[in-house]
Coordinates of C-alpha atoms and ligand atoms in Angstrom, one line a residue:
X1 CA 139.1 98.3 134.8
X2 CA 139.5 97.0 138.3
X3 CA 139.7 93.3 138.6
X4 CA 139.1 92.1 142.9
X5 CA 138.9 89.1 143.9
X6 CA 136.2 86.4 144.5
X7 CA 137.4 85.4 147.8
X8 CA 135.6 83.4 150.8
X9 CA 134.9 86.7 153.1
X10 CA 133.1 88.1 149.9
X11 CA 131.3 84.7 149.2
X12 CA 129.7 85.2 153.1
X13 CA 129.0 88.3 152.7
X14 CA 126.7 88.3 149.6
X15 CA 125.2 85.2 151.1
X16 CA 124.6 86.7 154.0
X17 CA 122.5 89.5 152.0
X18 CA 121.1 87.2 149.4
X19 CA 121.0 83.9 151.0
X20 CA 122.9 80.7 150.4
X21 CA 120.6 79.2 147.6
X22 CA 121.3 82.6 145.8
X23 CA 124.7 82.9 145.0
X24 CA 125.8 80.4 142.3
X25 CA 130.0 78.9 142.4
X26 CA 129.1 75.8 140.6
X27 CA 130.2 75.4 137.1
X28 CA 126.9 73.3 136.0
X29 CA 125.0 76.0 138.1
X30 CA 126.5 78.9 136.3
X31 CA 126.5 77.5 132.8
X32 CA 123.9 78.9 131.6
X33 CA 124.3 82.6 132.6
X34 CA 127.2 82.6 131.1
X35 CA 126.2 81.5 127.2
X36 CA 123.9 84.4 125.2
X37 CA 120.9 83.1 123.4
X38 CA 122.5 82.7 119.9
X39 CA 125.5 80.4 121.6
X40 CA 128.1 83.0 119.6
X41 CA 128.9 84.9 122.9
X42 CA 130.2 83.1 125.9
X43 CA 132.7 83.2 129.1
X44 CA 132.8 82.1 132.1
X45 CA 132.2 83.8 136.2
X46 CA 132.9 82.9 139.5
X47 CA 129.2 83.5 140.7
X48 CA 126.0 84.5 139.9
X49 CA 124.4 86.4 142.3
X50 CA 120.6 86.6 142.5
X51 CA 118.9 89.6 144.5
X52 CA 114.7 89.7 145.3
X53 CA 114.3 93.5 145.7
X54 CA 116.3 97.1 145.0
X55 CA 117.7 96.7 148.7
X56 CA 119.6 93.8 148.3
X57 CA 120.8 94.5 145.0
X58 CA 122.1 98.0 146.9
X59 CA 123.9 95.6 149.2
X60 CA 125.2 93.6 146.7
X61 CA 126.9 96.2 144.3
X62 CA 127.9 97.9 147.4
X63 CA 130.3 95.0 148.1
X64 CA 131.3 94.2 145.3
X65 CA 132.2 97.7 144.3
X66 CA 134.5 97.5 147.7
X67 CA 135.9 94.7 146.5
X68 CA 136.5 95.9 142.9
X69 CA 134.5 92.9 141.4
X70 CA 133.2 93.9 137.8
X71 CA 129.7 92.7 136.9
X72 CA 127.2 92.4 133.9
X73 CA 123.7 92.2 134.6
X74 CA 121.1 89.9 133.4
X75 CA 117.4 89.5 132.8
X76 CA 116.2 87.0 130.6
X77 CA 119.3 86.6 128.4
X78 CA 118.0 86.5 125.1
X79 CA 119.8 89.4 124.5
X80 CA 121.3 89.6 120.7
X81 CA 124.8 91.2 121.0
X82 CA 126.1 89.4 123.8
X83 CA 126.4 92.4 125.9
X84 CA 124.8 89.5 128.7
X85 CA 127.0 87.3 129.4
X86 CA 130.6 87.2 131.8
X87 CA 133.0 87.9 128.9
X88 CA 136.0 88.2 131.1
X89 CA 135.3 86.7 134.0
X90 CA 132.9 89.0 136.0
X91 CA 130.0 88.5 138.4
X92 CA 126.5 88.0 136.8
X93 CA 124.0 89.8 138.7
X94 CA 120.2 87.7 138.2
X95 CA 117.4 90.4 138.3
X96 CA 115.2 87.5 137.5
X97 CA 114.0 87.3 141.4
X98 CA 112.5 91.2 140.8
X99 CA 109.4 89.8 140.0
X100 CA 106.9 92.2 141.4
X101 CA 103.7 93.8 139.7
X102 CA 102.1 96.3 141.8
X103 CA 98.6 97.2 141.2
X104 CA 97.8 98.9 137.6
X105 CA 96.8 102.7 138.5
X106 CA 94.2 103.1 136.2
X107 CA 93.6 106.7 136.8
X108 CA 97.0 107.2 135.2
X109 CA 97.3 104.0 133.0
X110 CA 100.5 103.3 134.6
X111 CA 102.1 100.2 136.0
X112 CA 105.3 99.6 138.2
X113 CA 106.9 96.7 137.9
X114 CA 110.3 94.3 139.3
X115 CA 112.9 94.6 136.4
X116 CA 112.7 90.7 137.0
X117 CA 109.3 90.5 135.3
X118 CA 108.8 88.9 131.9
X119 CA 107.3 91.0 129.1
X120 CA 104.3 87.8 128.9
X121 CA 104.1 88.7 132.8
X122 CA 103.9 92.1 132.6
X123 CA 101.1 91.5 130.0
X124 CA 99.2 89.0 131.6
X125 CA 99.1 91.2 134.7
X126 CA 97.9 94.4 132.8
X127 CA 95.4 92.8 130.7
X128 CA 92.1 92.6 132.6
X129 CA 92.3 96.5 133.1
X130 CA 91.9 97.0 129.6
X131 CA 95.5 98.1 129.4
X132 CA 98.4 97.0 127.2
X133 CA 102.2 97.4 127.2
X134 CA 103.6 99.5 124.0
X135 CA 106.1 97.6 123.4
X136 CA 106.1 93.4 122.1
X137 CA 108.6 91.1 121.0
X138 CA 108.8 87.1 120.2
X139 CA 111.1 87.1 122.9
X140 CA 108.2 87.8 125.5
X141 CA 108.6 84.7 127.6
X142 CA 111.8 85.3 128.9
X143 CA 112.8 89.1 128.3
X144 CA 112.5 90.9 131.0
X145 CA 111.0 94.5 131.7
X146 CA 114.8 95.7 133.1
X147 CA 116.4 93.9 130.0
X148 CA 114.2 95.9 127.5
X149 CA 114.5 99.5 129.4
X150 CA 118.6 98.5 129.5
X151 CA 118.3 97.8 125.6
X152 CA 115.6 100.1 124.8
X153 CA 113.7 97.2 123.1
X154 CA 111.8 98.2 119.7
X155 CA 110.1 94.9 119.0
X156 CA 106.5 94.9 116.7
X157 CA 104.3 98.2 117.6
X158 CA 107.5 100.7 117.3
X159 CA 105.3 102.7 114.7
X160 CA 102.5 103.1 116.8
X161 CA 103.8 103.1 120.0
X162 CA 107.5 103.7 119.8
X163 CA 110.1 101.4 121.7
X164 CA 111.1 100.8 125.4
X165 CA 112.5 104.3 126.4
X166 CA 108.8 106.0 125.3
X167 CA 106.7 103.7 127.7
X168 CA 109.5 104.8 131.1
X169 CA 107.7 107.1 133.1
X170 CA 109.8 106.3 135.9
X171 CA 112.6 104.4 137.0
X172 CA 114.6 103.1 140.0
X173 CA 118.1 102.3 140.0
X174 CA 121.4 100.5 142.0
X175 CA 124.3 102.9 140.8
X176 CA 127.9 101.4 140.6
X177 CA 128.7 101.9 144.1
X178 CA 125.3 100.4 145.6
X179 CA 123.4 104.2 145.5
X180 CA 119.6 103.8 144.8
X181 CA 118.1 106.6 142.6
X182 CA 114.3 106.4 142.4
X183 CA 112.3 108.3 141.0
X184 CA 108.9 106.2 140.2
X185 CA 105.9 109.2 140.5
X186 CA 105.3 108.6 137.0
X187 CA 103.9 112.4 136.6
X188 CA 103.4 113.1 132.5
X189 CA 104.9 116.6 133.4
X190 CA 108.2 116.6 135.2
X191 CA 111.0 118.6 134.3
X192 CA 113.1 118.6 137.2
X193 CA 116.2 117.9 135.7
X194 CA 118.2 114.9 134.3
X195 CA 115.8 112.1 133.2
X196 CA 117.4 108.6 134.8
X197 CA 115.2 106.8 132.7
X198 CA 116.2 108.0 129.1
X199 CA 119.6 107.9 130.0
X200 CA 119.2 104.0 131.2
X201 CA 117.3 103.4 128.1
X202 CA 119.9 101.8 125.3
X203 CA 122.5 101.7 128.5
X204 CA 123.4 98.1 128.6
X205 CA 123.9 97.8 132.2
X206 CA 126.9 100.1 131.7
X207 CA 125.2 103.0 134.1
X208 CA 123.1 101.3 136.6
X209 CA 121.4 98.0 137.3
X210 CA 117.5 99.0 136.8
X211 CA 115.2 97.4 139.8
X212 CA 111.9 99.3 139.4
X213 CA 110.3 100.4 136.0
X214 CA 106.9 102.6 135.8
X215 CA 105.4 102.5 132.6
X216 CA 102.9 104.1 130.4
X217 CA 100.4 101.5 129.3
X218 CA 98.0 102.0 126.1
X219 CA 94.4 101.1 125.5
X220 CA 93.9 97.7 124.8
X221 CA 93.0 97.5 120.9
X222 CA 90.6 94.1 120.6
X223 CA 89.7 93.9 117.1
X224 CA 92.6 92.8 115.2
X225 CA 92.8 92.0 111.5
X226 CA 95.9 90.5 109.6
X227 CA 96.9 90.6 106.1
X228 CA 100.0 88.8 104.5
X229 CA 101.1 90.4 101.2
X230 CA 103.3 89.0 98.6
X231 CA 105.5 90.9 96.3
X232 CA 107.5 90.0 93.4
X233 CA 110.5 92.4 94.8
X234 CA 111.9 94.4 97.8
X235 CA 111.5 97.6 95.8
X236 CA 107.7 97.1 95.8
X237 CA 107.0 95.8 99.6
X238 CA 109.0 98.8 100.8
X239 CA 106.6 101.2 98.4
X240 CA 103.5 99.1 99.8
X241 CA 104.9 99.8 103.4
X242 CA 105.0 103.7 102.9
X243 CA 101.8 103.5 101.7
X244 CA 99.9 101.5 104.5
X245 CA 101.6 103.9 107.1
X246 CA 100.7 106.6 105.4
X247 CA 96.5 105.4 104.8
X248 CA 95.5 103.1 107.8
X249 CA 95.2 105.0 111.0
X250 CA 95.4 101.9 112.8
X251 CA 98.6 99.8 111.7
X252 CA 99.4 98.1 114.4
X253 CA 102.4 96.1 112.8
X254 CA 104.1 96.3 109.9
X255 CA 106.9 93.6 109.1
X256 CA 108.7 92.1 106.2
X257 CA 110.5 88.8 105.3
X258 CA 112.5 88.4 102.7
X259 CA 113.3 85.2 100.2
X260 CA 115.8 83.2 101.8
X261 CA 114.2 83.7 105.3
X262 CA 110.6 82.9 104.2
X263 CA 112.6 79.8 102.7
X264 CA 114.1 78.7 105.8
X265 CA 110.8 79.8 108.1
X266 CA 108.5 77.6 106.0
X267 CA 110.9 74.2 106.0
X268 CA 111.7 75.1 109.9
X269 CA 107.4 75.0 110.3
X270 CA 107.0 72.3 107.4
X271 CA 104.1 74.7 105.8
X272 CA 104.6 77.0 102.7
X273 CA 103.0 80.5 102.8
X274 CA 99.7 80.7 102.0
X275 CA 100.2 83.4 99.1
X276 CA 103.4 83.9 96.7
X277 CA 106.2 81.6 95.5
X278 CA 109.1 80.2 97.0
X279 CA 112.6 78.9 95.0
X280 CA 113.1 82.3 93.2
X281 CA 111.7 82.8 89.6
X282 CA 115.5 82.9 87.8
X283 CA 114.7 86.6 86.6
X284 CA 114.9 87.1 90.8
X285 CA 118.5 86.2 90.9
X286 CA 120.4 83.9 92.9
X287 CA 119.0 85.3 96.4
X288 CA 115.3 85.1 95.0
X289 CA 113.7 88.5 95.1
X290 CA 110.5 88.0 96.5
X291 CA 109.3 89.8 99.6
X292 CA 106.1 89.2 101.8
X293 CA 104.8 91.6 104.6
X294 CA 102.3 91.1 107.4
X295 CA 100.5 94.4 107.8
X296 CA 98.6 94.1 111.2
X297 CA 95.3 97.0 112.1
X298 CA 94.4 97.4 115.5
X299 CA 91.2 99.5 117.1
X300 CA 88.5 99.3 119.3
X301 CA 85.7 98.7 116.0
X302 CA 86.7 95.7 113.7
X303 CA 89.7 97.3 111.2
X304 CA 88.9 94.7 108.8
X305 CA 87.6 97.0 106.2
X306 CA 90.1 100.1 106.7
X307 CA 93.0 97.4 105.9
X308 CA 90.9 95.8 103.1
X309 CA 90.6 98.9 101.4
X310 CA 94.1 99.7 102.0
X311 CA 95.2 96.4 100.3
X312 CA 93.2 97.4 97.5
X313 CA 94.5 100.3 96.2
X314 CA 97.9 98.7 96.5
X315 CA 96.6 96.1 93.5
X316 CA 99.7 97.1 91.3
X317 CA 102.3 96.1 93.8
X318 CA 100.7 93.0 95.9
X319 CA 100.7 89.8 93.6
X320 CA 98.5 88.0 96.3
X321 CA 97.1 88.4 100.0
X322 CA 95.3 86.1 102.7
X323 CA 93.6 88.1 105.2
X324 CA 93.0 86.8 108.9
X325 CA 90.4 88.1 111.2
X326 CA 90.5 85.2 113.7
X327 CA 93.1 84.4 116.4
X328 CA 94.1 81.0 115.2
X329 CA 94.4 82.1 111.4
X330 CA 96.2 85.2 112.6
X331 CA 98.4 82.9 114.8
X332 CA 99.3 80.8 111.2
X333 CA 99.9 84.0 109.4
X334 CA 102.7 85.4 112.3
X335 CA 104.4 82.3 112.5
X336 CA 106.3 82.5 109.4
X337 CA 107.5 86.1 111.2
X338 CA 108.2 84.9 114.9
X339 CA 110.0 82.0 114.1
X340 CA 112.4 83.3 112.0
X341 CA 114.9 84.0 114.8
X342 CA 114.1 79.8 115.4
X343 CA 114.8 79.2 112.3
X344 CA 117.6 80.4 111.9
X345 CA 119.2 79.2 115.3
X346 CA 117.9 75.8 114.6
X347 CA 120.4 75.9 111.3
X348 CA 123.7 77.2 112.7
X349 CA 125.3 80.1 114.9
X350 CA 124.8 83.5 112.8
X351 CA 126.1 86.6 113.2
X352 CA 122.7 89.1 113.4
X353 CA 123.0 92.9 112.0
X354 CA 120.3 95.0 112.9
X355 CA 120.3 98.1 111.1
X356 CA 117.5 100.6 110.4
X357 CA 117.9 102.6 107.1
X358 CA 116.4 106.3 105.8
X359 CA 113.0 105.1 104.2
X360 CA 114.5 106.5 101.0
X361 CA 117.6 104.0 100.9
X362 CA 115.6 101.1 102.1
X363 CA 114.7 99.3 98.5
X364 CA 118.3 99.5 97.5
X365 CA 119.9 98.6 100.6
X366 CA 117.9 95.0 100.9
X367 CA 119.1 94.5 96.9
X368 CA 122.5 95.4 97.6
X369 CA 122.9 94.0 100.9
X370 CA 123.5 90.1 99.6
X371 CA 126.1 91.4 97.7
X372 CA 128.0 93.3 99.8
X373 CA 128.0 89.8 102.4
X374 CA 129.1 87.9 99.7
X375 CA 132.0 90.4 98.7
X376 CA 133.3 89.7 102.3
X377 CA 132.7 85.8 102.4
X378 CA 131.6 84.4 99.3
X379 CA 130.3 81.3 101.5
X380 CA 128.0 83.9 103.7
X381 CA 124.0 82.9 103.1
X382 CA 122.3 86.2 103.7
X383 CA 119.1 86.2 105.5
X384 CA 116.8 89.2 105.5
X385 CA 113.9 90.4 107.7
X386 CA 112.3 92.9 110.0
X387 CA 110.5 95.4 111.0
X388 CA 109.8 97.7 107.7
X389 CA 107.1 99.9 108.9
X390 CA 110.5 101.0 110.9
X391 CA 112.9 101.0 108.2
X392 CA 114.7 98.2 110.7
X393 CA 116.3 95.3 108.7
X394 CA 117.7 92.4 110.4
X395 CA 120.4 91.0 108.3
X396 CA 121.0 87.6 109.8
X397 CA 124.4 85.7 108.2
X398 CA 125.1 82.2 108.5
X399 CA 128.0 80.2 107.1
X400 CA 128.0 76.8 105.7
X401 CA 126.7 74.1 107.1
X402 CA 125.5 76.7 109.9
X403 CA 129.1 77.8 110.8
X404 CA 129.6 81.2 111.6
X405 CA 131.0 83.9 108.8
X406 CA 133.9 85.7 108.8
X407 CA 133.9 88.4 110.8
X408 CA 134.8 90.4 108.1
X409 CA 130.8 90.3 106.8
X410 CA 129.8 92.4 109.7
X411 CA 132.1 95.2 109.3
X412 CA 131.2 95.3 105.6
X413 CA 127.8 95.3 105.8
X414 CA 127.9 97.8 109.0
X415 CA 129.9 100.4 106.7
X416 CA 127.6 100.0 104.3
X417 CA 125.0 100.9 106.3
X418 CA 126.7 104.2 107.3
X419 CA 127.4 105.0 103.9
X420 CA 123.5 105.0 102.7
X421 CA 122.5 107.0 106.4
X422 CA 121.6 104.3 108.2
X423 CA 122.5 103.1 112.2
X424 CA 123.9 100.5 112.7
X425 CA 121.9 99.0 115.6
X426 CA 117.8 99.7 115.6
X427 CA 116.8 97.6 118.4
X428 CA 119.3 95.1 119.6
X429 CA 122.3 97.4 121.1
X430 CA 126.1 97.6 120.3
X431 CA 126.8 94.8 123.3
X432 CA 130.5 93.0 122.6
X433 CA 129.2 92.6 119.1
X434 CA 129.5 95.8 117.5
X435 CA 131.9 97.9 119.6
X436 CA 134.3 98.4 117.2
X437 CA 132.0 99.5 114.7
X438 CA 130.5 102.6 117.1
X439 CA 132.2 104.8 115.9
X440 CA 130.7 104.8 112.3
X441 CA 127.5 106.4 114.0
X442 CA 128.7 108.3 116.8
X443 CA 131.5 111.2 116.6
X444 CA 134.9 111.3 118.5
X445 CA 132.4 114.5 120.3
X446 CA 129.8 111.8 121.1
X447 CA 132.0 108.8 122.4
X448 CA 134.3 111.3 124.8
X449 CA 130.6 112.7 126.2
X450 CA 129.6 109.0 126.6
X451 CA 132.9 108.1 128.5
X452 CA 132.3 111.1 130.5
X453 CA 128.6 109.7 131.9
X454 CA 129.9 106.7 132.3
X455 CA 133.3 107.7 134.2
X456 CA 130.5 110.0 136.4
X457 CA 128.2 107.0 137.6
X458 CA 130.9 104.3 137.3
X459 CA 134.7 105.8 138.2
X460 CA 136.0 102.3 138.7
X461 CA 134.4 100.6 135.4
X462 CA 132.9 97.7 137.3
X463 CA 129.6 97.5 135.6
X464 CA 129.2 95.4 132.1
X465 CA 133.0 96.6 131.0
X466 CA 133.3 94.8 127.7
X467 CA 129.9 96.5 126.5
X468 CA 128.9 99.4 124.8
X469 CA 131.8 101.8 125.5
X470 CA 135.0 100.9 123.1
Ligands
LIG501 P1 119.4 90.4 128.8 O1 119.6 89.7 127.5 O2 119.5 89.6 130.0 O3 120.3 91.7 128.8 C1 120.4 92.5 127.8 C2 121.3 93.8 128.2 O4 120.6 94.5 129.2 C3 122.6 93.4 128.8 O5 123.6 94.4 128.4 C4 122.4 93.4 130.2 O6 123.6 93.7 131.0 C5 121.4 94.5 130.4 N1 120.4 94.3 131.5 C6 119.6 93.3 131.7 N2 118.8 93.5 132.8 C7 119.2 94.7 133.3 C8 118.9 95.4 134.5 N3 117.9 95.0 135.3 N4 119.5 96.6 134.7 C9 120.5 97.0 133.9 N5 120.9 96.3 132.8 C10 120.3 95.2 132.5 N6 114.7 92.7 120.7 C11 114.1 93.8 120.2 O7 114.4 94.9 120.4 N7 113.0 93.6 119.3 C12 112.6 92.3 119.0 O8 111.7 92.2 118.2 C13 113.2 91.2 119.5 N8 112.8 90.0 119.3 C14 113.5 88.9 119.8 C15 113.1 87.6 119.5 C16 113.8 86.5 120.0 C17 113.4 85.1 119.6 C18 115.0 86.7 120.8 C19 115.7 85.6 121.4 C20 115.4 88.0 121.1 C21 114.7 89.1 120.6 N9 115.0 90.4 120.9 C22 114.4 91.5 120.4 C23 116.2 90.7 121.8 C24 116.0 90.7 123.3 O9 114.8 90.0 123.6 C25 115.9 92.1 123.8 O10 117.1 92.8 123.6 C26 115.5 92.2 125.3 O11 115.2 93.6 125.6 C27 116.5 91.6 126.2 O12 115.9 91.5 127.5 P2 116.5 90.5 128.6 O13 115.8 90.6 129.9 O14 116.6 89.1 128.0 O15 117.9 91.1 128.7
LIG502 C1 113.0 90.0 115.6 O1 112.5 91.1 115.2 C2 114.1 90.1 116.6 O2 112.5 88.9 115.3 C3 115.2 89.1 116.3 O3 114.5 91.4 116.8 C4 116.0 89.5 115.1 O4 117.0 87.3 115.0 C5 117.1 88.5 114.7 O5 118.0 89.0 114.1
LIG503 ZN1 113.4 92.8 115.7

């Protein structure tokens, strides 16, 4: 990896592309790019550097590529594997200023948008069109349309929708050495070749630095109704999960949250779930058993009786349900599933494992699971949740009194993982936080290919080198 210097020549010339007020030296000023969202990953950098549009971002790479400065870009920073920050003492590029919607074409029900723009922006601006964005996540204040393409974010409507990389119909991009690819015509039909867009999808800001995203927007779905379904075991809201996907046509969001998290979610919000019991009947064991899903249906008529009746037939496996059909009681039902993350930030510094498993290994994997943690630190608290309708689990794991575990959980519970068929990332990304575990997923075939892309569009290793690539 090449390591310039941050000199005063270079300092005038990216202020003289990006403006004085837009390249960052002072510690208190740079603070805060350079700590991730959970506070487990941080560094430090010389400057932050904050671009408006594609061309000055061009301008910017081009010199620092001259002077052989490495950089990580950012969007919102609420990243999860602490592939945003300045681990070693790079440059943080800002695509925050990217803040551009163009006009929705509604003859194609496509958007183009800044990679600056926040996923609530990028809603808020679709919305009166009728149109949505595929893809939503808790995060939507501050993520930003870039940071999701770069991650390929899942987030709640995966299984209707699928995640970030299936809503890019077209993509611009600063390459290593300041070179702009665009290719934004958003045509459904377009095989001419390499698609930039899948292959910035899940890149991390290893490959390019994304300016300009076109994407695929889906009809709005008004009528909205909300069920949240306790279970006396895993076992039984993974069977319940199968069987909504497979019976209402218009699951919308399908997501789980174990025992210890519903625990910590309810004393975080100072209310206890509406339906099932906390504090773990003893024939539960010491992690409590119990499961609760919230099964969202979405469709231009009111759902309301094709989730009913889906509920019903599931009479063996649900102990109890509460059914919203309003905003503000479907609001009170989600907030013991957005505010996990909260949660369990507000308690201590964990180390998060996102992991999707084969449908058929799911049940015995979320059993297992708080063994396997506590094999590897017997101090670990396990915290379990996710996305089921996905088969994604996110295994959060704090230490006592909210310290973080030994590093020794992740590896365990990542091997574990592989060994039942699993990946060891869904949604998140490999970042800094698992890049010595890539290779349990990807061959020594697969990682040489990925060197080789990465050696094509970046020769000199300059953009996000502690990420992704071991
Ligand atoms: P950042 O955190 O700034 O960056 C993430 C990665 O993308 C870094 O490697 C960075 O270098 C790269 N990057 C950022 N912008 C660019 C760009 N313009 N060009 C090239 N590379 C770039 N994620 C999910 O998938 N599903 C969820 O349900 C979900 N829920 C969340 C809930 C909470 C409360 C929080 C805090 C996070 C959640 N996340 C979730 C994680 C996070 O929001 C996503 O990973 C999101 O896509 C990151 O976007 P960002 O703009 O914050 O990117
Ligand atoms: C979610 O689904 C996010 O809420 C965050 O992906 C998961 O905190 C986590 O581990
Ligand atoms: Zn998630």
């Amino acid at each position: 990896m090449s390591t310039g210097v941050v000199d005063a020549g270079l300092i005038d010339e990216l202020t003289g592309i990006v403006g004085t007020a837009h390249v960052l030296e002072d510690p208190e000023m740079t603070a805060g790019y350079s700590i991730d969202w959970t506070r487990r990953f941080a560094g430090t950098t010389p400057l932050v550097i904050r671009p408006s549009d594609t061309a000055e971002t061009a301008a910017v790479m081009s010199v620092l590529a001259t002077a052989g400065v490495p950089v990580v870009p950012q969007g919102g920073n609420t990243g999860l594997v602490g592939g945003s920050v300045p681990l070693a003492g790079e440059a943080v590029l800002s695509m925050r200023r990217l803040n551009e919607c163009e006009p929705v074409d509604e003859l194609a029900s496509q958007v183009t948008l800044g990679a600056g723009v926040t996923l609530a922006g990028a809603q808020a601006h679709v919305a009166s069109s009728g149109l949505s964005v595929g893809v939503d996540l808790a995060a939507r204040d501050s993520a930003t349309i870039g940071g999701m393409v770069a991650t390929n974010a899942g987030g709640i409507n995966v299984l209707r929708y699928g995640a970030m990389r299936a809503q890019v119909v077209g993509i611009e991009a600063v390459l290593a050495d300041g070179t702009v690819v665009s290719h934004l015509a958003g045509l459904e039909k377009d095989n001419t070749g390499y698609d930039f867009g899948s292959l910035l999808a899940g890149s991390e800001g290893t490959l390019g630095v994304i300016t300009r995203v076109r994407l695929r927007l889906h009809p709005t779905q008004p009528e909205r109704a909300t069920a949240l379904l306790a279970f006396e075991t895993a076992a039984d809201a993974v069977s319940a999960a199968a069987a909504l996907r497979r019976s209402v046509a218009s699951l919308h969001a399908l997501e789980a949250v174990f025992e210890r998290a519903m625990t910590l979610v309810s004393r975080h919000l100072g209310v206890a779930p509406p339906v099932g019991s906390l504090g773990g009947d003893s024939h539960r064991g010491p992690d409590g058993g119990g499961a609760w899903l919230i099964a969202e249906a979405a469709a231009r008529t009111d759902p309301s009786d094709e989730l009913g009746a889906a509920v019903e037939e599931l009479a063996d496996l649900v102990v109890d349900a509460a059914v919203a059909l309003d905003p503000t009681s479907r609001q009170r039902l989600w907030a013991f599933r957005e505010n996990v993350t909260e949660a369990i930030s507000a308690a201590g510094i964990p180390h998060k494992l996102d992991v999707t498993l084969p449908a058929a290994r799911l049940a015995e994997f979320v059993d297992g699971v708080p063994d396997v943690i506590r094999t590897a630190d017997p101090d670990a608290q396990p915290l379990l949740f996710g996305h089921l309708g996905d088969g994604n689990v996110h295994v959060n794991v704090l230490g006592p009194d909210g310290v973080e575990p030994s590093e020794e959980v992740d590896d365990a519970v990542l091997r574990y993982v592989a060994e039942l068929g699993g990946s060891i990332s869904a949604e998140h990304g490999i970042g800094t936080a698992k890049l010595s575990q890539l290779h349990l997923n990807r061959s020594e075939a697969e990682l040489a290919a990925f060197g080789a892309i990465k050696r094509a569009l970046d020769p000199a290793g300059l953009l996000n080198p502690n990420v992704l690539l071991p």
